[in-house]
Coordinates of C-alpha atoms (C1' of nucleotides) in Angstrom, one line a residue:
Chain A
M15 CA -22.6 16.8 13.1
S16 CA -23.8 13.8 11.1
L17 CA -25.5 10.8 12.6
T18 CA -22.4 8.5 12.4
E19 CA -20.4 11.1 14.2
K20 CA -22.8 11.3 17.1
V21 CA -23.3 7.6 17.6
D22 CA -19.7 6.7 18.2
K23 CA -16.8 9.0 17.8
R24 CA -14.2 6.3 17.9
A25 CA -15.9 4.4 15.1
H26 CA -16.2 7.7 13.1
I27 CA -12.5 8.3 13.4
L28 CA -11.8 4.8 12.3
S29 CA -13.9 5.2 9.2
V30 CA -12.3 8.5 8.3
A31 CA -8.8 7.0 8.8
E32 CA -9.8 4.0 6.6
E33 CA -10.8 6.4 3.8
L34 CA -7.6 8.4 4.0
F35 CA -5.2 5.5 4.5
A36 CA -6.7 3.8 1.4
E37 CA -6.5 7.0 -0.6
N38 CA -3.0 8.3 0.4
G39 CA -1.4 5.4 2.2
F40 CA -0.5 5.2 5.9
D41 CA 2.6 7.3 5.7
G42 CA 0.9 9.6 3.3
T43 CA -1.8 10.4 5.8
S44 CA -1.1 12.7 8.8
V45 CA -3.1 12.5 12.1
R46 CA -4.0 16.1 11.3
D47 CA -5.6 15.1 8.0
I48 CA -7.7 12.5 9.9
A49 CA -8.6 14.9 12.7
Q50 CA -9.6 17.6 10.2
L51 CA -11.8 15.4 8.0
A52 CA -13.4 13.7 11.0
N53 CA -14.0 17.1 12.6
V54 CA -12.4 16.1 15.9
N55 CA -9.6 17.7 17.8
L56 CA -6.1 16.5 17.0
A57 CA -5.5 15.2 20.5
M58 CA -8.6 12.9 20.4
I59 CA -6.7 10.4 18.2
S60 CA -4.0 9.9 20.9
Y61 CA -6.8 9.9 23.5
Y62 CA -8.8 7.1 21.8
F63 CA -6.1 5.0 20.2
G64 CA -2.7 6.0 21.8
S65 CA -0.9 6.6 18.6
K66 CA -1.2 6.6 14.8
E67 CA 0.1 3.1 14.6
K68 CA -2.2 1.8 17.2
L69 CA -5.1 3.4 15.3
L70 CA -4.1 1.3 12.3
E71 CA -4.0 -1.8 14.4
A72 CA -7.4 -1.0 15.8
L73 CA -8.7 -0.5 12.2
I74 CA -7.4 -3.9 11.1
E75 CA -8.7 -5.8 14.0
D76 CA -12.1 -4.1 13.7
R77 CA -12.5 -4.8 9.9
A78 CA -10.8 -8.2 9.6
G79 CA -12.9 -10.0 12.3
Y80 CA -16.0 -11.0 10.6
T81 CA -14.8 -12.9 7.4
L82 CA -13.5 -16.0 9.0
G83 CA -16.8 -17.1 10.5
I84 CA -18.5 -17.1 7.1
L85 CA -15.7 -19.1 5.4
E86 CA -15.7 -21.7 8.2
E87 CA -19.4 -22.2 7.8
L88 CA -19.1 -22.6 4.0
S89 CA -16.2 -25.0 4.3
K90 CA -18.0 -27.3 6.7
N91 CA -21.3 -27.2 4.9
Q92 CA -22.4 -30.8 4.2
T93 CA -25.2 -30.1 1.7
L94 CA -23.1 -28.3 -1.0
T95 CA -21.0 -30.0 -3.7
P96 CA -17.4 -28.9 -4.0
W97 CA -18.3 -27.0 -7.2
Q98 CA -21.1 -25.2 -5.4
K99 CA -18.8 -24.3 -2.6
I100 CA -16.3 -22.8 -5.1
D101 CA -19.1 -20.7 -6.6
H102 CA -20.3 -19.5 -3.3
F103 CA -16.8 -18.7 -2.2
V104 CA -16.2 -16.6 -5.3
D105 CA -19.5 -14.8 -4.9
F106 CA -18.9 -14.1 -1.2
Y107 CA -15.3 -12.9 -1.7
V108 CA -16.0 -10.7 -4.6
E109 CA -18.8 -9.0 -2.8
K110 CA -16.8 -8.7 0.4
I111 CA -13.7 -7.2 -1.3
L112 CA -15.7 -4.8 -3.5
N113 CA -17.7 -3.6 -0.6
N114 CA -14.7 -3.2 1.6
F115 CA -12.3 -2.1 -1.1
R116 CA -10.9 0.8 1.0
F117 CA -9.8 -1.7 3.7
H118 CA -8.4 -4.1 1.2
C119 CA -6.3 -1.3 -0.3
I120 CA -4.8 -0.7 3.1
M121 CA -4.2 -4.4 3.6
S122 CA -2.3 -4.9 0.4
Q123 CA -0.4 -1.6 1.0
Q124 CA 0.6 -2.6 4.5
Y125 CA 1.6 -6.1 3.5
N126 CA 5.1 -5.2 2.4
A127 CA 5.5 -1.6 3.7
T128 CA 4.7 -1.9 7.4
R129 CA 7.6 -1.7 9.8
S130 CA 5.4 -2.9 12.7
P131 CA 6.0 -6.5 13.5
E132 CA 2.6 -6.6 15.3
I133 CA 0.8 -5.5 12.2
K134 CA 2.8 -7.9 10.0
E135 CA 1.9 -10.8 12.3
L136 CA -1.8 -9.7 12.3
L137 CA -2.0 -9.7 8.6
I138 CA -0.3 -13.0 8.1
N139 CA -2.5 -14.7 10.6
I140 CA -5.7 -13.3 9.0
K141 CA -4.6 -14.6 5.5
M142 CA -3.4 -17.9 6.8
R143 CA -6.7 -18.7 8.5
N144 CA -8.7 -17.7 5.4
L145 CA -6.4 -19.8 3.2
D146 CA -6.8 -22.9 5.4
Q147 CA -10.6 -22.8 5.0
I148 CA -10.3 -22.8 1.2
K149 CA -7.6 -25.4 1.2
Q150 CA -10.1 -27.7 2.8
V151 CA -12.7 -27.1 0.1
I152 CA -10.2 -27.9 -2.6
A153 CA -9.0 -31.0 -0.8
E154 CA -12.5 -32.2 -0.4
G155 CA -13.1 -31.8 -4.2
Q156 CA -9.9 -33.7 -4.9
K157 CA -10.9 -36.5 -2.5
K158 CA -14.2 -36.8 -4.3
K159 CA -12.4 -37.0 -7.6
V160 CA -14.1 -34.0 -9.1
F161 CA -11.0 -31.7 -8.8
R162 CA -7.7 -32.4 -10.4
K163 CA -4.3 -32.0 -8.7
V164 CA -3.4 -28.3 -8.6
D165 CA -1.0 -26.1 -6.7
V166 CA -3.4 -25.0 -4.0
E167 CA -1.4 -22.1 -2.6
L168 CA -0.8 -20.6 -6.1
T169 CA -4.4 -21.3 -7.1
M170 CA -5.4 -19.2 -4.1
A171 CA -2.8 -16.6 -5.0
S172 CA -4.5 -16.3 -8.4
V173 CA -8.0 -15.8 -6.9
F174 CA -6.8 -13.3 -4.3
G175 CA -4.4 -11.7 -6.7
T176 CA -7.1 -11.2 -9.4
M177 CA -9.3 -9.4 -6.9
N178 CA -6.5 -7.3 -5.4
H179 CA -5.4 -6.4 -8.9
I180 CA -8.9 -5.2 -9.7
T181 CA -9.3 -3.1 -6.6
N182 CA -5.7 -1.7 -6.8
S183 CA -5.7 -0.9 -10.5
K184 CA -9.1 0.8 -10.5
A185 CA -7.8 3.7 -12.6
L186 CA -6.6 1.4 -15.3
Y187 CA -9.7 -0.7 -15.6
C188 CA -11.9 2.4 -15.5
R189 CA -10.1 3.7 -18.5
L190 CA -10.4 0.3 -20.2
M191 CA -14.1 0.0 -19.5
K192 CA -14.7 3.7 -20.1
I193 CA -16.1 4.3 -16.7
D194 CA -15.8 7.6 -14.8
D195 CA -12.7 7.2 -12.7
T196 CA -14.1 9.1 -9.7
D197 CA -17.3 7.1 -9.4
D198 CA -16.5 4.2 -7.1
A199 CA -20.1 2.9 -7.0
S200 CA -20.5 2.4 -10.7
Y201 CA -17.1 0.8 -11.0
R202 CA -18.0 -1.8 -8.4
K203 CA -21.4 -2.4 -10.0
K204 CA -19.9 -2.9 -13.5
I205 CA -17.0 -5.0 -12.4
S206 CA -18.7 -7.2 -9.9
P207 CA -20.7 -9.6 -12.2
R208 CA -17.8 -9.7 -14.7
L209 CA -15.4 -10.6 -11.9
K210 CA -17.6 -13.3 -10.5
T211 CA -18.2 -14.9 -14.0
H212 CA -14.5 -14.8 -14.9
L213 CA -13.3 -16.3 -11.6
K214 CA -15.9 -19.1 -11.7
Q215 CA -15.2 -19.9 -15.3
M216 CA -11.5 -19.9 -14.8
L217 CA -11.6 -22.1 -11.7
R218 CA -14.0 -24.5 -13.3
A219 CA -11.6 -25.2 -16.1
H220 CA -8.5 -25.1 -13.8
L221 CA -9.9 -27.5 -11.2
D222 CA -11.9 -29.8 -13.5
I223 CA -10.5 -33.4 -13.2
K224 CA -11.2 -33.8 -17.0
N225 CA -8.2 -31.5 -17.5
E226 CA -5.9 -33.7 -15.5
E227 CA -2.6 -34.1 -17.4
Chain B
M10 CA 33.4 3.4 -2.7
S11 CA 32.1 0.4 -4.6
L12 CA 32.3 0.0 -8.3
T13 CA 28.6 0.9 -9.0
E14 CA 29.1 4.1 -7.1
K15 CA 32.0 5.2 -9.1
V16 CA 30.6 4.3 -12.5
D17 CA 27.5 6.4 -12.3
K18 CA 26.4 8.3 -9.2
R19 CA 23.0 9.0 -10.6
A20 CA 22.3 5.3 -11.3
H21 CA 23.6 4.4 -7.9
I22 CA 21.2 6.8 -6.2
L23 CA 18.4 5.4 -8.3
S24 CA 19.3 1.9 -7.2
V25 CA 19.4 2.8 -3.5
A26 CA 16.1 4.7 -3.8
E27 CA 14.6 1.6 -5.4
E28 CA 15.6 -0.6 -2.5
L29 CA 14.3 1.8 0.1
F30 CA 11.0 2.7 -1.7
A31 CA 10.3 -1.0 -2.1
E32 CA 11.1 -1.7 1.5
N33 CA 9.5 1.2 3.3
G34 CA 7.3 2.8 0.7
F35 CA 7.7 6.2 -1.0
D36 CA 6.4 8.2 1.9
G37 CA 8.1 6.0 4.4
T38 CA 11.5 6.8 2.9
S39 CA 13.2 10.2 3.5
V40 CA 15.7 11.7 1.1
R41 CA 18.1 11.6 4.1
D42 CA 17.6 7.8 4.2
I43 CA 18.5 7.6 0.6
A44 CA 21.5 9.9 0.8
Q45 CA 22.9 8.1 3.8
L46 CA 22.6 4.6 2.3
A47 CA 24.0 5.8 -1.0
N48 CA 26.9 7.6 0.7
V49 CA 26.2 10.9 -1.0
N50 CA 25.5 14.3 0.2
L51 CA 21.8 15.1 0.9
A52 CA 21.8 18.0 -1.6
M53 CA 23.0 15.7 -4.5
I54 CA 19.5 14.3 -4.8
S55 CA 18.0 17.7 -5.6
Y56 CA 21.0 18.4 -7.7
Y57 CA 20.5 15.3 -9.9
F58 CA 16.8 14.9 -9.9
G59 CA 15.2 18.2 -8.7
S60 CA 13.0 16.7 -6.1
K61 CA 12.0 13.5 -4.3
E62 CA 9.0 13.0 -6.6
K63 CA 11.0 13.6 -9.7
L64 CA 13.5 11.0 -8.4
L65 CA 10.6 8.5 -8.4
E66 CA 9.6 9.5 -11.9
A67 CA 13.1 9.0 -13.1
L68 CA 13.2 5.6 -11.4
I69 CA 10.0 4.5 -13.1
E70 CA 11.0 5.7 -16.5
D71 CA 14.4 4.0 -16.2
R72 CA 13.0 0.7 -15.1
A73 CA 9.9 0.4 -17.2
G74 CA 11.4 1.1 -20.5
Y75 CA 12.8 -2.2 -21.6
T76 CA 9.8 -4.6 -21.2
L77 CA 7.7 -3.4 -24.1
G78 CA 10.2 -4.2 -26.8
I79 CA 10.4 -7.9 -25.8
L80 CA 6.6 -8.2 -25.6
E81 CA 6.1 -6.6 -29.0
E82 CA 8.6 -9.0 -30.5
L83 CA 6.9 -12.0 -28.9
S84 CA 3.4 -10.9 -30.1
K85 CA 4.5 -10.4 -33.7
N86 CA 6.5 -13.6 -33.9
Q87 CA 5.2 -15.7 -36.8
T88 CA 6.9 -19.0 -36.1
L89 CA 5.3 -19.6 -32.7
T90 CA 1.9 -21.1 -32.1
P91 CA -0.5 -19.2 -29.7
W92 CA 0.1 -21.9 -27.0
Q93 CA 3.9 -21.4 -27.3
K94 CA 3.5 -17.7 -27.1
I95 CA 1.5 -18.0 -23.9
D96 CA 4.2 -20.2 -22.4
H97 CA 7.0 -17.8 -23.5
F98 CA 5.0 -14.9 -22.1
V99 CA 4.6 -16.6 -18.7
D100 CA 8.3 -17.5 -18.6
F101 CA 9.4 -14.0 -19.6
Y102 CA 7.1 -12.2 -17.2
V103 CA 7.8 -14.4 -14.2
E104 CA 11.5 -14.0 -14.6
K105 CA 11.1 -10.3 -15.2
I106 CA 9.0 -9.7 -12.1
L107 CA 11.0 -11.9 -9.8
N108 CA 14.2 -10.3 -10.9
N109 CA 12.8 -6.8 -10.5
F110 CA 10.6 -7.5 -7.6
R111 CA 11.7 -4.3 -5.8
F112 CA 10.6 -2.2 -8.7
H113 CA 7.3 -4.1 -8.9
C114 CA 6.6 -3.5 -5.2
I115 CA 7.0 0.2 -5.9
M116 CA 4.7 0.0 -8.9
S117 CA 1.8 -1.7 -7.1
Q118 CA 2.4 0.6 -4.1
Q119 CA 2.2 3.7 -6.2
Y120 CA -0.7 2.5 -8.3
N121 CA -3.3 3.7 -5.8
A122 CA -1.4 5.9 -3.4
T123 CA 0.4 8.4 -5.7
R124 CA -0.9 11.9 -5.6
S125 CA 1.1 12.8 -8.6
P126 CA -1.0 12.9 -11.8
E127 CA 2.2 12.6 -13.9
I128 CA 3.2 9.3 -12.2
K129 CA -0.4 8.0 -12.4
E130 CA -0.5 8.6 -16.1
L131 CA 3.0 7.1 -16.5
L132 CA 1.9 3.9 -14.7
I133 CA -1.4 3.5 -16.6
N134 CA 0.4 4.0 -20.0
I135 CA 2.9 1.3 -19.2
K136 CA 0.3 -1.2 -18.2
M137 CA -1.9 -0.4 -21.1
R138 CA 0.8 -0.9 -23.7
N139 CA 1.8 -4.2 -22.1
L140 CA -1.8 -5.3 -22.0
D141 CA -2.4 -4.5 -25.6
Q142 CA 0.4 -6.8 -26.7
I143 CA -1.0 -9.8 -24.8
K144 CA -4.5 -9.0 -26.0
Q145 CA -3.2 -9.6 -29.5
V146 CA -1.8 -13.0 -28.6
I147 CA -5.1 -14.1 -27.1
A148 CA -7.0 -12.7 -30.1
E149 CA -4.8 -14.6 -32.5
G150 CA -5.4 -17.9 -30.6
Q151 CA -9.2 -17.3 -30.7
K152 CA -9.0 -16.5 -34.4
K153 CA -7.2 -19.8 -35.0
K154 CA -9.8 -21.6 -33.0
V155 CA -7.5 -23.0 -30.3
F156 CA -8.5 -20.5 -27.5
R157 CA -12.0 -20.3 -26.3
K158 CA -13.9 -17.0 -25.6
V159 CA -12.7 -15.5 -22.4
D160 CA -12.8 -12.1 -20.6
V161 CA -9.4 -10.9 -21.9
E162 CA -8.9 -8.0 -19.4
L163 CA -9.8 -10.2 -16.4
T164 CA -7.6 -13.0 -17.7
M165 CA -4.7 -10.6 -17.7
A166 CA -5.7 -9.3 -14.3
S167 CA -5.4 -12.9 -13.1
V168 CA -2.0 -13.3 -14.5
F169 CA -0.6 -10.0 -13.3
G170 CA -2.6 -10.3 -10.1
T171 CA -1.1 -13.7 -9.3
M172 CA 2.4 -12.4 -9.8
N173 CA 1.8 -9.2 -7.8
H174 CA 0.3 -11.3 -5.1
I175 CA 3.4 -13.5 -4.9
T176 CA 5.8 -10.6 -4.8
N177 CA 3.8 -8.6 -2.4
S178 CA 2.9 -11.4 0.0
K179 CA 6.4 -12.7 0.3
A180 CA 6.2 -13.0 4.1
L181 CA 3.1 -15.2 3.9
Y182 CA 4.4 -17.5 1.3
C183 CA 7.8 -17.8 3.0
R184 CA 5.9 -19.0 6.1
L185 CA 3.8 -21.4 4.0
M186 CA 6.8 -22.8 2.2
K187 CA 9.0 -22.7 5.3
I188 CA 11.6 -20.5 3.7
D189 CA 13.7 -18.0 5.5
D190 CA 11.8 -14.8 5.3
T191 CA 14.9 -12.6 5.0
D192 CA 16.5 -14.5 2.1
D193 CA 15.2 -13.0 -1.1
A194 CA 17.3 -15.1 -3.4
S195 CA 16.1 -18.5 -2.2
Y196 CA 12.5 -17.3 -2.2
R197 CA 12.7 -16.4 -5.8
K198 CA 14.5 -19.6 -6.7
K199 CA 11.9 -21.7 -5.0
I200 CA 8.8 -19.8 -6.2
S201 CA 9.9 -19.3 -9.8
P202 CA 9.4 -22.8 -11.3
R203 CA 6.2 -23.3 -9.2
L204 CA 4.8 -20.0 -10.5
K205 CA 5.6 -20.8 -14.1
T206 CA 4.1 -24.2 -13.9
H207 CA 1.0 -23.0 -12.2
L208 CA 0.3 -20.1 -14.6
K209 CA 0.8 -22.3 -17.7
Q210 CA -1.3 -25.0 -16.3
M211 CA -4.1 -22.7 -15.4
L212 CA -4.0 -20.7 -18.6
R213 CA -3.9 -24.0 -20.6
A214 CA -7.2 -25.1 -19.0
H215 CA -8.7 -21.7 -19.0
L216 CA -8.0 -20.8 -22.6
D217 CA -8.5 -24.3 -24.2
I218 CA -11.3 -24.3 -26.7
K219 CA -12.2 -27.8 -25.5
N220 CA -13.6 -26.1 -22.3
E221 CA -15.9 -23.8 -24.3
E222 CA -19.3 -23.8 -22.6
Chain C
dT25 C1' 39.9 30.2 -16.0
dT26 C1' 35.4 28.5 -16.3
dA27 C1' 32.0 25.2 -15.4
dA28 C1' 30.5 21.2 -12.9
dA29 C1' 30.3 18.7 -8.7
dT30 C1' 30.2 18.5 -3.8
dT31 C1' 29.7 20.2 0.8
dA32 C1' 27.8 21.8 5.5
dA33 C1' 24.5 24.6 7.2
dA34 C1' 20.2 26.6 7.3
dC35 C1' 15.3 27.1 5.9
dA36 C1' 10.4 27.0 6.9
dA37 C1' 6.8 23.7 7.1
dA38 C1' 4.9 19.4 8.7
dC39 C1' 5.1 15.6 11.6
dG40 C1' 3.4 12.6 15.9
dT41 C1' 2.8 13.3 20.5
dT42 C1' 2.1 15.6 25.1
dT43 C1' 0.5 19.1 28.2
dA44 C1' -2.4 21.5 31.3
dA45 C1' -6.5 23.9 31.5
dA46 C1' -11.5 23.9 30.4
dT47 C1' -15.9 21.7 29.7
dA48 C1' -19.2 17.9 29.9
dA49 C1' -21.2 14.0 31.9
dC50 C1' -22.0 11.2 35.7
dT51 C1' -22.3 9.9 41.1
dT52 C1' -22.7 10.8 45.5
dT53 C1' -24.2 13.6 49.2
dT54 C1' -27.1 16.8 51.1
Chain D
dA11 C1' -34.1 18.0 43.5
dA12 C1' -30.1 20.9 44.2
dA13 C1' -25.3 21.0 45.3
dA14 C1' -20.9 19.2 45.6
dG15 C1' -17.6 16.0 44.1
dT16 C1' -15.5 12.9 40.5
dT17 C1' -14.3 11.1 36.4
dA18 C1' -14.4 11.4 31.3
dT19 C1' -14.0 14.2 27.4
dT20 C1' -12.5 18.0 24.7
dT21 C1' -9.6 21.9 23.8
dA22 C1' -5.7 25.1 22.1
dA23 C1' -1.1 25.5 22.5
dA24 C1' 3.3 23.8 22.6
dC25 C1' 6.9 20.1 22.5
dG26 C1' 11.0 18.4 20.1
dT27 C1' 11.9 15.9 15.6
dT28 C1' 11.9 15.1 11.1
dT29 C1' 10.6 16.5 6.6
dG30 C1' 12.0 18.3 1.5
dT31 C1' 14.4 21.8 -0.3
dT32 C1' 17.7 25.7 -0.8
dT33 C1' 21.7 28.4 0.0
dA34 C1' 26.3 30.0 -0.5
dA35 C1' 30.9 28.5 0.0
dT36 C1' 34.3 25.1 -1.5
dT37 C1' 36.5 21.5 -4.1
dT38 C1' 37.2 19.0 -8.4
dA39 C1' 37.6 18.6 -13.3
dA40 C1' 37.9 20.4 -18.1

DNA sequence: TTAAATTAAACAAACGTTTAAATAACTTTT
DNA sequence: AAAAGTTATTTAAACGTTTGTTTAATTTAA
């Protein structure tokens, strides 16, 4: 038994479930798959979580918690200019998504496919709160006359969408960039600086008041 | 029996499968679900397609075919300026994705989750070919000194990513825009002009050689 | 009359979940 | 500190469904 298994069996099951859900989807993963890879008895999943669906809920609640705090802090920060906040936001989010790409695969997967109203509500609330924080940053920039008028929701859709697209289309971009498709780490390492640069550059042009029409 | 059912049973099954796969995912849809909603006998699916997986392959091949031709034509068009091509491309793609949102839900779903190498290869090839066409448009604009130097792959990721995000996060944007969540048609009608305007505006700023750093 | 299309029934395998018995880890009592 | 009692954890086996697919008989069309 490895260290992580000993420390907290519940957390270990969550981590294995995350891996399998991201790889094969929620419906494509059986509780037996999870139990086997986690080296625990099948019944332990019901014992700890109640059901497969509640296991997914537990996973989402566990992983989605910590983001909001950092965004709130960034949004309220008085010493940074709006441009600096945008850059920090991009850096933070790219790191976050690339480091938690498994979870983000599950999120975008579940967004449309879930038949659980609880999970749907959970996901919408998480996104709404994150969106609100960034809205404030853009609004501040517009008030200070450094950002032009833009469609805030769709601007955010472009930022989130770019990142989702990169994590979800790994196979495609690995082929384009001639990276080994099976090596997650080197993909993240190669794509991370490119992604940060691209998003900052695009947002700089897109938000700049000089490009007001 | 409705008209579509009589005309071509195979096509009718494909259409019902598309609807259910988009709604509940591939693994979340049983062949019995499809047979029931399509009003055909269960065995007809094996009879026409061989298996559930081959039904998905048939669906992808059927739906993905027609896009490439239009893009090739646009890319090779001699009378349009690069800026006009970008605008046409945005208009075409937004219409296409919103009108075939069910299929695009399946595409982005399958991108990561599929365990079938055939389907994975199919999806990568489709995207690669589409990407190549747009690469040529951007390259032409750069050669003519109207576009600045950008990360072409990631610029495309932003365009595709924005559209995917909008189709996949329907529930969120319906809430933001206070549209009835269950009414697909009015969502598409409301989001379509906004999406076109936003993408054109963003690309105009992003690609403009005046914003060269 | 021959081939194609359609049917109801059955197949084994896999699914999520539950059971009841066994073991381990603590508490309390002696 | 040992024994007894109590709760928490773990187990193998079984539950009833649902899964994708196939069969063999029947109807329809050419």
